[in-house]
């Protein structure tokens, strides 16, 4: 099963840490090396990189490191730092500018209440696994629903917004949920997906199918299942761990799908509550009580998807590295904890931004 990753980053002023609208220029510079793997994003203060599909986790990590290096160098050429965080810790000096383009401009016009403020910029990490088509992607999405809150908790990396500690480990999850089409994927087969997607676009609920922003969705352009629940992380090892777990889970769940076993019956209210808990606490005192498994320590919860993914991880040769990275995370803490620790040293958000930029470029 092949894998691919899309990472979104902020561009910030190297002195003040405030977001800078330099995305199109940075992407143009990086594109001389990366081609279409360097892309603009919704706001001009953001950029994105996209890996090629690969079955090899080490190759994926090397490519992500190269993409970050080239993009960071292009950002430096424009007086910016490349920062991997779910939300900017320091607010921009003015409302963020939307990147020019017909689709983005239509979205900004229709949902102007979500775009005009200072707190709407978010950066995620989207993980793809190769599938045979829409039917398999939807079946995997149905079976993976209970595991996604834990992946969200592992990835939580946005405690600050508008210059303050929000109290959330992933405040990106809160802001992102304001958009239509964001949330847990409904349990659907192919015909049900087509009917619902057509209805959402026809009624104007969404601009197009590209705005189906479910936490797990079939791609409309390539044969993949896309997991969209994660904050972007400065620590590349967290990205590698998440990607290994996603593929390991998908591979391990395929036999259940092949045998016709129904997906786990998790009520929507419990699933929403589990995602809210993951966004609020990250890896701190997280529990699975909302999924009906009783309260357990945070890192034991994080261990659960690893255990379920063991067959797939072992088949790909990724079990040892996934176990090592999870154990390392157990001792070092998640991204939100590291951001708060960076601020606590001197009480400065600029220290948070510089620490994030250093780890983003150190990949």
mmCIF file of C-alpha atoms in Angstrom:
data_model
loop_
_atom_site.group_PDB
_atom_site.id
_atom_site.type_symbol
_atom_site.label_atom_id
_atom_site.label_comp_id
_atom_site.label_asym_id
_atom_site.label_seq_id
_atom_site.Cartn_x
_atom_site.Cartn_y
_atom_site.Cartn_z
ATOM 1 C CA UNK A 1 0.000 0.000 0.000
ATOM 2 C CA UNK A 2 1.602 3.270 -1.104
ATOM 3 C CA UNK A 3 1.706 6.411 1.058
ATOM 4 C CA UNK A 4 1.888 10.133 0.429
ATOM 5 C CA UNK A 5 1.829 13.250 2.594
ATOM 6 C CA UNK A 6 0.778 16.862 2.098
ATOM 7 C CA UNK A 7 2.172 19.368 4.599
ATOM 8 C CA UNK A 8 0.985 22.954 4.971
ATOM 9 C CA UNK A 9 3.247 25.594 6.549
ATOM 10 C CA UNK A 10 3.099 29.214 7.656
ATOM 11 C CA UNK A 11 5.510 31.885 6.477
ATOM 12 C CA UNK A 12 6.415 34.269 9.298
ATOM 13 C CA UNK A 13 8.629 37.306 9.700
ATOM 14 C CA UNK A 14 12.027 36.211 10.966
ATOM 15 C CA UNK A 15 12.104 39.008 13.574
ATOM 16 C CA UNK A 16 8.530 39.387 14.810
ATOM 17 C CA UNK A 17 7.087 35.932 14.100
ATOM 18 C CA UNK A 18 3.978 37.405 12.459
ATOM 19 C CA UNK A 19 2.601 35.736 9.306
ATOM 20 C CA UNK A 20 3.797 37.248 6.023
ATOM 21 C CA UNK A 21 1.942 37.229 2.696
ATOM 22 C CA UNK A 22 4.835 35.845 0.641
ATOM 23 C CA UNK A 23 3.411 32.448 -0.374
ATOM 24 C CA UNK A 24 3.217 32.896 -4.168
ATOM 25 C CA UNK A 25 6.769 34.260 -4.310
ATOM 26 C CA UNK A 26 8.173 31.506 -2.070
ATOM 27 C CA UNK A 27 6.430 28.791 -4.081
ATOM 28 C CA UNK A 28 7.756 30.261 -7.331
ATOM 29 C CA UNK A 29 11.305 30.120 -5.963
ATOM 30 C CA UNK A 30 10.927 26.617 -4.514
ATOM 31 C CA UNK A 31 9.195 25.434 -7.666
ATOM 32 C CA UNK A 32 12.410 25.792 -9.636
ATOM 33 C CA UNK A 33 13.588 22.702 -7.743
ATOM 34 C CA UNK A 34 10.376 21.028 -6.622
ATOM 35 C CA UNK A 35 8.059 21.710 -9.547
ATOM 36 C CA UNK A 36 4.416 20.963 -8.724
ATOM 37 C CA UNK A 37 5.417 19.496 -5.363
ATOM 38 C CA UNK A 38 5.528 23.100 -4.099
ATOM 39 C CA UNK A 39 2.093 24.725 -4.030
ATOM 40 C CA UNK A 40 0.304 27.809 -2.779
ATOM 41 C CA UNK A 41 -2.518 27.514 -0.246
ATOM 42 C CA UNK A 42 -5.721 29.372 0.613
ATOM 43 C CA UNK A 43 -3.908 32.254 2.303
ATOM 44 C CA UNK A 44 -0.834 34.014 0.961
ATOM 45 C CA UNK A 45 0.932 33.431 4.284
ATOM 46 C CA UNK A 46 0.826 29.674 3.664
ATOM 47 C CA UNK A 47 2.594 27.177 1.411
ATOM 48 C CA UNK A 48 2.240 23.447 0.845
ATOM 49 C CA UNK A 49 4.486 20.558 -0.167
ATOM 50 C CA UNK A 50 3.331 17.205 -1.531
ATOM 51 C CA UNK A 51 5.322 13.975 -1.682
ATOM 52 C CA UNK A 52 5.169 11.422 -4.445
ATOM 53 C CA UNK A 53 3.510 8.095 -3.611
ATOM 54 C CA UNK A 54 5.914 5.491 -2.235
ATOM 55 C CA UNK A 55 5.624 2.139 -0.435
ATOM 56 C CA UNK A 56 8.792 2.828 1.585
ATOM 57 C CA UNK A 57 8.647 4.771 4.859
ATOM 58 C CA UNK A 58 12.341 5.718 4.785
ATOM 59 C CA UNK A 59 11.964 7.103 1.261
ATOM 60 C CA UNK A 60 8.940 9.099 2.386
ATOM 61 C CA UNK A 61 10.857 10.605 5.296
ATOM 62 C CA UNK A 62 13.803 11.546 3.082
ATOM 63 C CA UNK A 63 11.529 13.223 0.565
ATOM 64 C CA UNK A 64 9.684 15.176 3.252
ATOM 65 C CA UNK A 65 13.023 16.352 4.646
ATOM 66 C CA UNK A 66 14.112 17.524 1.190
ATOM 67 C CA UNK A 67 10.803 19.307 0.537
ATOM 68 C CA UNK A 68 11.078 21.146 3.852
ATOM 69 C CA UNK A 69 14.703 22.078 3.203
ATOM 70 C CA UNK A 70 14.025 23.564 -0.217
ATOM 71 C CA UNK A 71 10.909 25.398 0.947
ATOM 72 C CA UNK A 72 12.698 26.770 4.020
ATOM 73 C CA UNK A 73 15.538 28.065 1.830
ATOM 74 C CA UNK A 74 13.042 29.709 -0.533
ATOM 75 C CA UNK A 75 11.295 31.293 2.463
ATOM 76 C CA UNK A 76 14.609 32.618 3.793
ATOM 77 C CA UNK A 77 15.182 34.278 0.436
ATOM 78 C CA UNK A 78 11.989 36.262 1.044
ATOM 79 C CA UNK A 79 12.867 37.183 4.615
ATOM 80 C CA UNK A 80 10.609 34.511 6.116
ATOM 81 C CA UNK A 81 10.812 31.494 8.388
ATOM 82 C CA UNK A 82 8.988 28.285 7.466
ATOM 83 C CA UNK A 83 6.933 27.172 10.478
ATOM 84 C CA UNK A 84 5.042 23.916 10.997
ATOM 85 C CA UNK A 85 2.197 24.589 13.431
ATOM 86 C CA UNK A 86 -1.563 24.186 13.223
ATOM 87 C CA UNK A 87 -2.165 27.896 13.874
ATOM 88 C CA UNK A 88 0.156 30.916 14.046
ATOM 89 C CA UNK A 89 1.135 31.688 17.624
ATOM 90 C CA UNK A 90 1.491 35.405 16.893
ATOM 91 C CA UNK A 91 -1.368 37.115 15.007
ATOM 92 C CA UNK A 92 -0.789 38.918 11.731
ATOM 93 C CA UNK A 93 -0.646 42.686 11.745
ATOM 94 C CA UNK A 94 -3.614 42.810 9.354
ATOM 95 C CA UNK A 95 -6.313 40.411 8.151
ATOM 96 C CA UNK A 96 -4.697 37.658 6.060
ATOM 97 C CA UNK A 97 -4.832 37.935 2.281
ATOM 98 C CA UNK A 98 -6.466 35.166 0.234
ATOM 99 C CA UNK A 99 -4.294 33.785 -2.547
ATOM 100 C CA UNK A 100 -5.570 35.018 -5.941
ATOM 101 C CA UNK A 101 -7.527 32.476 -7.957
ATOM 102 C CA UNK A 102 -11.136 31.963 -9.010
ATOM 103 C CA UNK A 103 -11.944 29.072 -6.646
ATOM 104 C CA UNK A 104 -10.376 30.619 -3.543
ATOM 105 C CA UNK A 105 -12.022 33.944 -4.281
ATOM 106 C CA UNK A 106 -15.443 32.293 -4.655
ATOM 107 C CA UNK A 107 -14.948 30.488 -1.340
ATOM 108 C CA UNK A 108 -13.865 33.700 0.362
ATOM 109 C CA UNK A 109 -16.924 35.551 -0.969
ATOM 110 C CA UNK A 110 -19.449 32.877 -0.003
ATOM 111 C CA UNK A 111 -18.001 32.248 3.462
ATOM 112 C CA UNK A 112 -16.770 35.761 4.190
ATOM 113 C CA UNK A 113 -17.522 35.445 7.905
ATOM 114 C CA UNK A 114 -14.892 32.682 8.138
ATOM 115 C CA UNK A 115 -12.245 34.476 6.089
ATOM 116 C CA UNK A 116 -12.230 38.120 7.131
ATOM 117 C CA UNK A 117 -10.839 37.760 10.662
ATOM 118 C CA UNK A 118 -7.399 37.197 12.119
ATOM 119 C CA UNK A 119 -7.954 33.705 13.492
ATOM 120 C CA UNK A 120 -8.955 31.619 10.486
ATOM 121 C CA UNK A 121 -5.568 30.461 9.215
ATOM 122 C CA UNK A 122 -4.897 26.776 9.837
ATOM 123 C CA UNK A 123 -2.272 24.321 8.604
ATOM 124 C CA UNK A 124 -2.823 20.574 8.460
ATOM 125 C CA UNK A 125 -1.001 17.415 7.501
ATOM 126 C CA UNK A 126 -2.936 15.181 5.108
ATOM 127 C CA UNK A 127 -1.921 11.526 4.814
ATOM 128 C CA UNK A 128 -2.824 9.439 1.766
ATOM 129 C CA UNK A 129 -2.802 5.662 1.337
ATOM 130 C CA UNK A 130 -3.235 4.022 -2.046
ATOM 131 C CA UNK A 131 -6.464 2.120 -2.725
ATOM 132 C CA UNK A 132 -8.061 0.308 -5.644
ATOM 133 C CA UNK A 133 -10.806 2.904 -5.994
ATOM 134 C CA UNK A 134 -13.633 4.809 -4.281
ATOM 135 C CA UNK A 135 -15.316 1.673 -2.934
ATOM 136 C CA UNK A 136 -12.224 0.537 -1.042
ATOM 137 C CA UNK A 137 -11.475 4.068 0.178
ATOM 138 C CA UNK A 138 -14.983 4.408 1.609
ATOM 139 C CA UNK A 139 -14.843 0.970 3.237
ATOM 140 C CA UNK A 140 -11.546 1.865 4.900
ATOM 141 C CA UNK A 141 -12.918 5.231 6.026
ATOM 142 C CA UNK A 142 -15.887 3.436 7.619
ATOM 143 C CA UNK A 143 -13.633 1.037 9.537
ATOM 144 C CA UNK A 144 -11.030 3.658 10.577
ATOM 145 C CA UNK A 145 -13.468 6.107 12.222
ATOM 146 C CA UNK A 146 -12.835 4.974 15.847
ATOM 147 C CA UNK A 147 -9.046 5.319 15.500
ATOM 148 C CA UNK A 148 -8.896 8.850 14.118
ATOM 149 C CA UNK A 149 -9.382 10.746 17.428
ATOM 150 C CA UNK A 150 -6.200 9.132 18.763
ATOM 151 C CA UNK A 151 -4.270 10.115 15.623
ATOM 152 C CA UNK A 152 -5.648 13.639 16.087
ATOM 153 C CA UNK A 153 -4.361 13.658 19.679
ATOM 154 C CA UNK A 154 -0.897 12.477 18.638
ATOM 155 C CA UNK A 155 -0.743 15.278 16.053
ATOM 156 C CA UNK A 156 -2.108 18.099 18.264
ATOM 157 C CA UNK A 157 0.201 21.083 17.678
ATOM 158 C CA UNK A 158 -1.701 24.370 17.932
ATOM 159 C CA UNK A 159 -2.236 25.588 21.506
ATOM 160 C CA UNK A 160 -1.758 29.299 20.681
ATOM 161 C CA UNK A 161 -3.915 31.664 18.642
ATOM 162 C CA UNK A 162 -4.028 35.466 18.472
ATOM 163 C CA UNK A 163 -1.147 35.696 20.914
ATOM 164 C CA UNK A 164 -2.761 33.701 23.721
ATOM 165 C CA UNK A 165 -2.926 30.153 25.017
ATOM 166 C CA UNK A 166 -6.345 28.890 23.941
ATOM 167 C CA UNK A 167 -6.431 26.031 26.442
ATOM 168 C CA UNK A 168 -6.695 23.570 23.544
ATOM 169 C CA UNK A 169 -3.939 21.260 22.348
ATOM 170 C CA UNK A 170 -5.267 21.601 18.785
ATOM 171 C CA UNK A 171 -7.072 24.895 18.391
ATOM 172 C CA UNK A 172 -6.764 24.313 14.652
ATOM 173 C CA UNK A 173 -9.422 21.629 15.071
ATOM 174 C CA UNK A 174 -11.777 24.213 16.590
ATOM 175 C CA UNK A 175 -11.260 26.833 13.886
ATOM 176 C CA UNK A 176 -11.247 24.313 11.044
ATOM 177 C CA UNK A 177 -14.574 22.855 12.214
ATOM 178 C CA UNK A 178 -16.274 26.179 11.425
ATOM 179 C CA UNK A 179 -16.095 25.368 7.706
ATOM 180 C CA UNK A 180 -18.874 23.354 6.076
ATOM 181 C CA UNK A 181 -17.899 19.811 5.166
ATOM 182 C CA UNK A 182 -15.530 19.346 8.139
ATOM 183 C CA UNK A 183 -16.042 16.478 10.581
ATOM 184 C CA UNK A 184 -16.132 12.700 10.903
ATOM 185 C CA UNK A 185 -17.016 10.938 7.689
ATOM 186 C CA UNK A 186 -20.480 9.373 7.576
ATOM 187 C CA UNK A 187 -20.670 5.618 7.004
ATOM 188 C CA UNK A 188 -21.284 5.313 3.261
ATOM 189 C CA UNK A 189 -20.952 2.946 0.335
ATOM 190 C CA UNK A 190 -20.197 4.160 -3.205
ATOM 191 C CA UNK A 191 -23.794 4.900 -4.199
ATOM 192 C CA UNK A 192 -24.465 6.638 -0.899
ATOM 193 C CA UNK A 193 -21.341 8.766 -1.344
ATOM 194 C CA UNK A 194 -22.367 9.823 -4.842
ATOM 195 C CA UNK A 195 -25.867 10.786 -3.722
ATOM 196 C CA UNK A 196 -24.628 12.765 -0.734
ATOM 197 C CA UNK A 197 -21.795 14.501 -2.634
ATOM 198 C CA UNK A 198 -24.172 15.530 -5.418
ATOM 199 C CA UNK A 199 -26.685 16.814 -2.863
ATOM 200 C CA UNK A 200 -24.114 18.898 -0.983
ATOM 201 C CA UNK A 201 -22.923 20.611 -4.152
ATOM 202 C CA UNK A 202 -26.374 20.962 -5.749
ATOM 203 C CA UNK A 203 -27.847 22.638 -2.667
ATOM 204 C CA UNK A 204 -24.896 25.025 -2.336
ATOM 205 C CA UNK A 205 -23.830 23.581 1.005
ATOM 206 C CA UNK A 206 -20.399 23.120 -0.569
ATOM 207 C CA UNK A 207 -18.846 24.897 -3.532
ATOM 208 C CA UNK A 208 -17.648 21.648 -5.072
ATOM 209 C CA UNK A 209 -16.565 18.130 -4.105
ATOM 210 C CA UNK A 210 -13.136 19.455 -3.189
ATOM 211 C CA UNK A 211 -14.824 20.968 -0.123
ATOM 212 C CA UNK A 212 -15.748 17.553 1.280
ATOM 213 C CA UNK A 213 -13.347 18.008 4.166
ATOM 214 C CA UNK A 214 -14.265 14.912 6.170
ATOM 215 C CA UNK A 215 -11.614 13.534 8.502
ATOM 216 C CA UNK A 216 -11.284 10.602 6.097
ATOM 217 C CA UNK A 217 -12.334 10.981 2.485
ATOM 218 C CA UNK A 218 -11.744 9.346 -0.897
ATOM 219 C CA UNK A 219 -9.703 11.582 -3.152
ATOM 220 C CA UNK A 220 -11.533 12.862 -6.221
ATOM 221 C CA UNK A 221 -8.323 13.034 -8.257
ATOM 222 C CA UNK A 222 -6.122 10.064 -7.339
ATOM 223 C CA UNK A 223 -6.910 6.540 -6.043
ATOM 224 C CA UNK A 224 -6.246 7.208 -2.351
ATOM 225 C CA UNK A 225 -7.934 7.473 1.006
ATOM 226 C CA UNK A 226 -6.993 10.808 2.568
ATOM 227 C CA UNK A 227 -6.809 11.289 6.345
ATOM 228 C CA UNK A 228 -7.252 14.994 7.167
ATOM 229 C CA UNK A 229 -7.503 15.088 10.957
ATOM 230 C CA UNK A 230 -3.883 15.979 11.838
ATOM 231 C CA UNK A 231 -2.178 19.281 12.669
ATOM 232 C CA UNK A 232 1.070 19.807 10.798
ATOM 233 C CA UNK A 233 4.045 19.064 13.080
ATOM 234 C CA UNK A 234 7.497 20.614 13.278
ATOM 235 C CA UNK A 235 8.908 17.265 14.436
ATOM 236 C CA UNK A 236 9.140 15.185 11.274
ATOM 237 C CA UNK A 237 9.268 11.984 13.316
ATOM 238 C CA UNK A 238 5.682 12.644 14.406
ATOM 239 C CA UNK A 239 4.650 12.865 10.745
ATOM 240 C CA UNK A 240 6.469 9.604 9.993
ATOM 241 C CA UNK A 241 4.786 7.914 12.970
ATOM 242 C CA UNK A 242 1.334 9.107 11.923
ATOM 243 C CA UNK A 243 1.862 7.960 8.334
ATOM 244 C CA UNK A 244 3.074 4.543 9.457
ATOM 245 C CA UNK A 245 0.047 4.162 11.740
ATOM 246 C CA UNK A 246 -2.394 5.216 9.014
ATOM 247 C CA UNK A 247 -1.003 2.718 6.534
ATOM 248 C CA UNK A 248 -0.633 0.036 9.190
ATOM 249 C CA UNK A 249 -4.245 0.463 10.256
ATOM 250 C CA UNK A 250 -5.504 0.474 6.682
ATOM 251 C CA UNK A 251 -3.570 -2.679 5.812
ATOM 252 C CA UNK A 252 -4.708 -4.420 8.999
ATOM 253 C CA UNK A 253 -8.364 -3.553 8.385
ATOM 254 C CA UNK A 254 -8.488 -4.838 4.801
ATOM 255 C CA UNK A 255 -9.108 -8.462 5.865
ATOM 256 C CA UNK A 256 -12.162 -7.331 7.876
ATOM 257 C CA UNK A 257 -13.454 -5.523 4.807
ATOM 258 C CA UNK A 258 -12.730 -8.495 2.561
ATOM 259 C CA UNK A 259 -14.638 -10.854 4.837
ATOM 260 C CA UNK A 260 -17.664 -8.565 4.884
ATOM 261 C CA UNK A 261 -17.364 -7.625 8.560
ATOM 262 C CA UNK A 262 -19.375 -4.449 9.263
ATOM 263 C CA UNK A 263 -17.533 -1.346 10.509
ATOM 264 C CA UNK A 264 -17.494 -0.633 14.260
ATOM 265 C CA UNK A 265 -20.774 0.801 15.518
ATOM 266 C CA UNK A 266 -19.720 4.083 17.115
ATOM 267 C CA UNK A 267 -22.590 6.560 17.652
ATOM 268 C CA UNK A 268 -21.932 9.943 16.050
ATOM 269 C CA UNK A 269 -22.272 11.787 19.371
ATOM 270 C CA UNK A 270 -19.562 9.619 20.924
ATOM 271 C CA UNK A 271 -17.289 10.096 17.935
ATOM 272 C CA UNK A 272 -17.718 13.882 17.984
ATOM 273 C CA UNK A 273 -17.037 13.895 21.719
ATOM 274 C CA UNK A 274 -13.868 11.842 21.244
ATOM 275 C CA UNK A 275 -12.595 14.246 18.598
ATOM 276 C CA UNK A 276 -13.345 17.207 20.852
ATOM 277 C CA UNK A 277 -11.464 15.558 23.699
ATOM 278 C CA UNK A 278 -8.489 14.833 21.436
ATOM 279 C CA UNK A 279 -8.419 18.473 20.268
ATOM 280 C CA UNK A 280 -8.717 19.789 23.806
ATOM 281 C CA UNK A 281 -6.203 17.593 25.615
ATOM 282 C CA UNK A 282 -3.955 16.119 22.957
ATOM 283 C CA UNK A 283 -1.880 13.449 24.649
ATOM 284 C CA UNK A 284 -2.515 14.902 28.117
ATOM 285 C CA UNK A 285 -4.979 12.794 30.106
ATOM 286 C CA UNK A 286 -6.755 11.707 26.968
ATOM 287 C CA UNK A 287 -9.224 8.855 27.347
ATOM 288 C CA UNK A 288 -11.424 6.650 25.206
ATOM 289 C CA UNK A 289 -14.443 6.989 27.470
ATOM 290 C CA UNK A 290 -16.418 8.628 24.661
ATOM 291 C CA UNK A 291 -15.834 5.580 22.473
ATOM 292 C CA UNK A 292 -17.094 3.253 25.161
ATOM 293 C CA UNK A 293 -13.789 1.635 26.150
ATOM 294 C CA UNK A 294 -13.465 3.203 29.603
ATOM 295 C CA UNK A 295 -10.994 5.813 30.768
ATOM 296 C CA UNK A 296 -7.344 4.943 30.236
ATOM 297 C CA UNK A 297 -4.039 6.861 30.479
ATOM 298 C CA UNK A 298 -3.119 8.993 27.493
ATOM 299 C CA UNK A 299 -0.163 7.012 26.190
ATOM 300 C CA UNK A 300 -1.999 3.719 26.670
ATOM 301 C CA UNK A 301 -4.632 5.192 24.390
ATOM 302 C CA UNK A 302 -1.920 6.110 21.895
ATOM 303 C CA UNK A 303 -0.694 2.525 22.099
ATOM 304 C CA UNK A 304 -4.059 1.144 20.976
ATOM 305 C CA UNK A 305 -3.851 2.067 17.263
ATOM 306 C CA UNK A 306 -0.302 0.679 17.223
ATOM 307 C CA UNK A 307 -1.566 -2.643 18.543
ATOM 308 C CA UNK A 308 -4.413 -2.738 16.012
ATOM 309 C CA UNK A 309 -1.978 -1.809 13.236
ATOM 310 C CA UNK A 310 0.603 -4.495 14.119
ATOM 311 C CA UNK A 311 -0.226 -6.849 11.198
ATOM 312 C CA UNK A 312 0.032 -4.042 8.653
ATOM 313 C CA UNK A 313 3.135 -2.511 10.241
ATOM 314 C CA UNK A 314 4.859 -5.886 10.383
ATOM 315 C CA UNK A 315 3.983 -6.678 6.769
ATOM 316 C CA UNK A 316 5.588 -3.398 5.640
ATOM 317 C CA UNK A 317 8.615 -3.752 7.921
ATOM 318 C CA UNK A 318 7.582 -0.653 9.896
ATOM 319 C CA UNK A 319 6.761 -2.164 13.297
ATOM 320 C CA UNK A 320 10.124 -1.444 14.945
ATOM 321 C CA UNK A 321 10.344 2.173 13.799
ATOM 322 C CA UNK A 322 6.703 2.888 14.701
ATOM 323 C CA UNK A 323 7.219 1.411 18.171
ATOM 324 C CA UNK A 324 10.420 3.422 18.646
ATOM 325 C CA UNK A 325 8.824 6.694 17.524
ATOM 326 C CA UNK A 326 5.790 6.165 19.737
ATOM 327 C CA UNK A 327 8.033 5.418 22.708
ATOM 328 C CA UNK A 328 10.034 8.572 21.958
ATOM 329 C CA UNK A 329 6.817 10.591 21.860
ATOM 330 C CA UNK A 330 5.821 9.046 25.177
ATOM 331 C CA UNK A 331 8.899 10.602 26.787
ATOM 332 C CA UNK A 332 9.150 13.921 24.918
ATOM 333 C CA UNK A 333 5.479 14.884 24.779
ATOM 334 C CA UNK A 334 3.426 16.116 21.840
ATOM 335 C CA UNK A 335 3.733 19.292 19.815
ATOM 336 C CA UNK A 336 1.349 21.313 21.976
ATOM 337 C CA UNK A 337 3.342 20.440 25.098
ATOM 338 C CA UNK A 338 6.604 21.446 23.416
ATOM 339 C CA UNK A 339 5.148 24.783 22.301
ATOM 340 C CA UNK A 340 3.989 25.561 25.821
ATOM 341 C CA UNK A 341 7.368 24.562 27.236
ATOM 342 C CA UNK A 342 9.129 26.910 24.787
ATOM 343 C CA UNK A 343 6.966 29.809 25.955
ATOM 344 C CA UNK A 344 7.392 28.985 29.615
ATOM 345 C CA UNK A 345 11.148 29.447 29.478
ATOM 346 C CA UNK A 346 10.963 33.235 29.035
ATOM 347 C CA UNK A 347 7.280 33.954 28.515
ATOM 348 C CA UNK A 348 7.797 34.972 24.877
ATOM 349 C CA UNK A 349 5.797 33.736 21.907
ATOM 350 C CA UNK A 350 8.691 34.671 19.652
ATOM 351 C CA UNK A 351 10.625 31.865 21.366
ATOM 352 C CA UNK A 352 7.814 29.471 20.409
ATOM 353 C CA UNK A 353 7.980 30.555 16.783
ATOM 354 C CA UNK A 354 11.774 30.302 16.574
ATOM 355 C CA UNK A 355 11.707 26.873 18.209
ATOM 356 C CA UNK A 356 9.100 25.698 15.693
ATOM 357 C CA UNK A 357 11.078 27.112 12.777
ATOM 358 C CA UNK A 358 14.280 25.459 14.004
ATOM 359 C CA UNK A 359 12.660 22.041 14.285
ATOM 360 C CA UNK A 360 10.831 22.448 10.966
ATOM 361 C CA UNK A 361 14.115 23.147 9.161
ATOM 362 C CA UNK A 362 16.084 20.516 11.093
ATOM 363 C CA UNK A 363 14.234 17.615 9.468
#
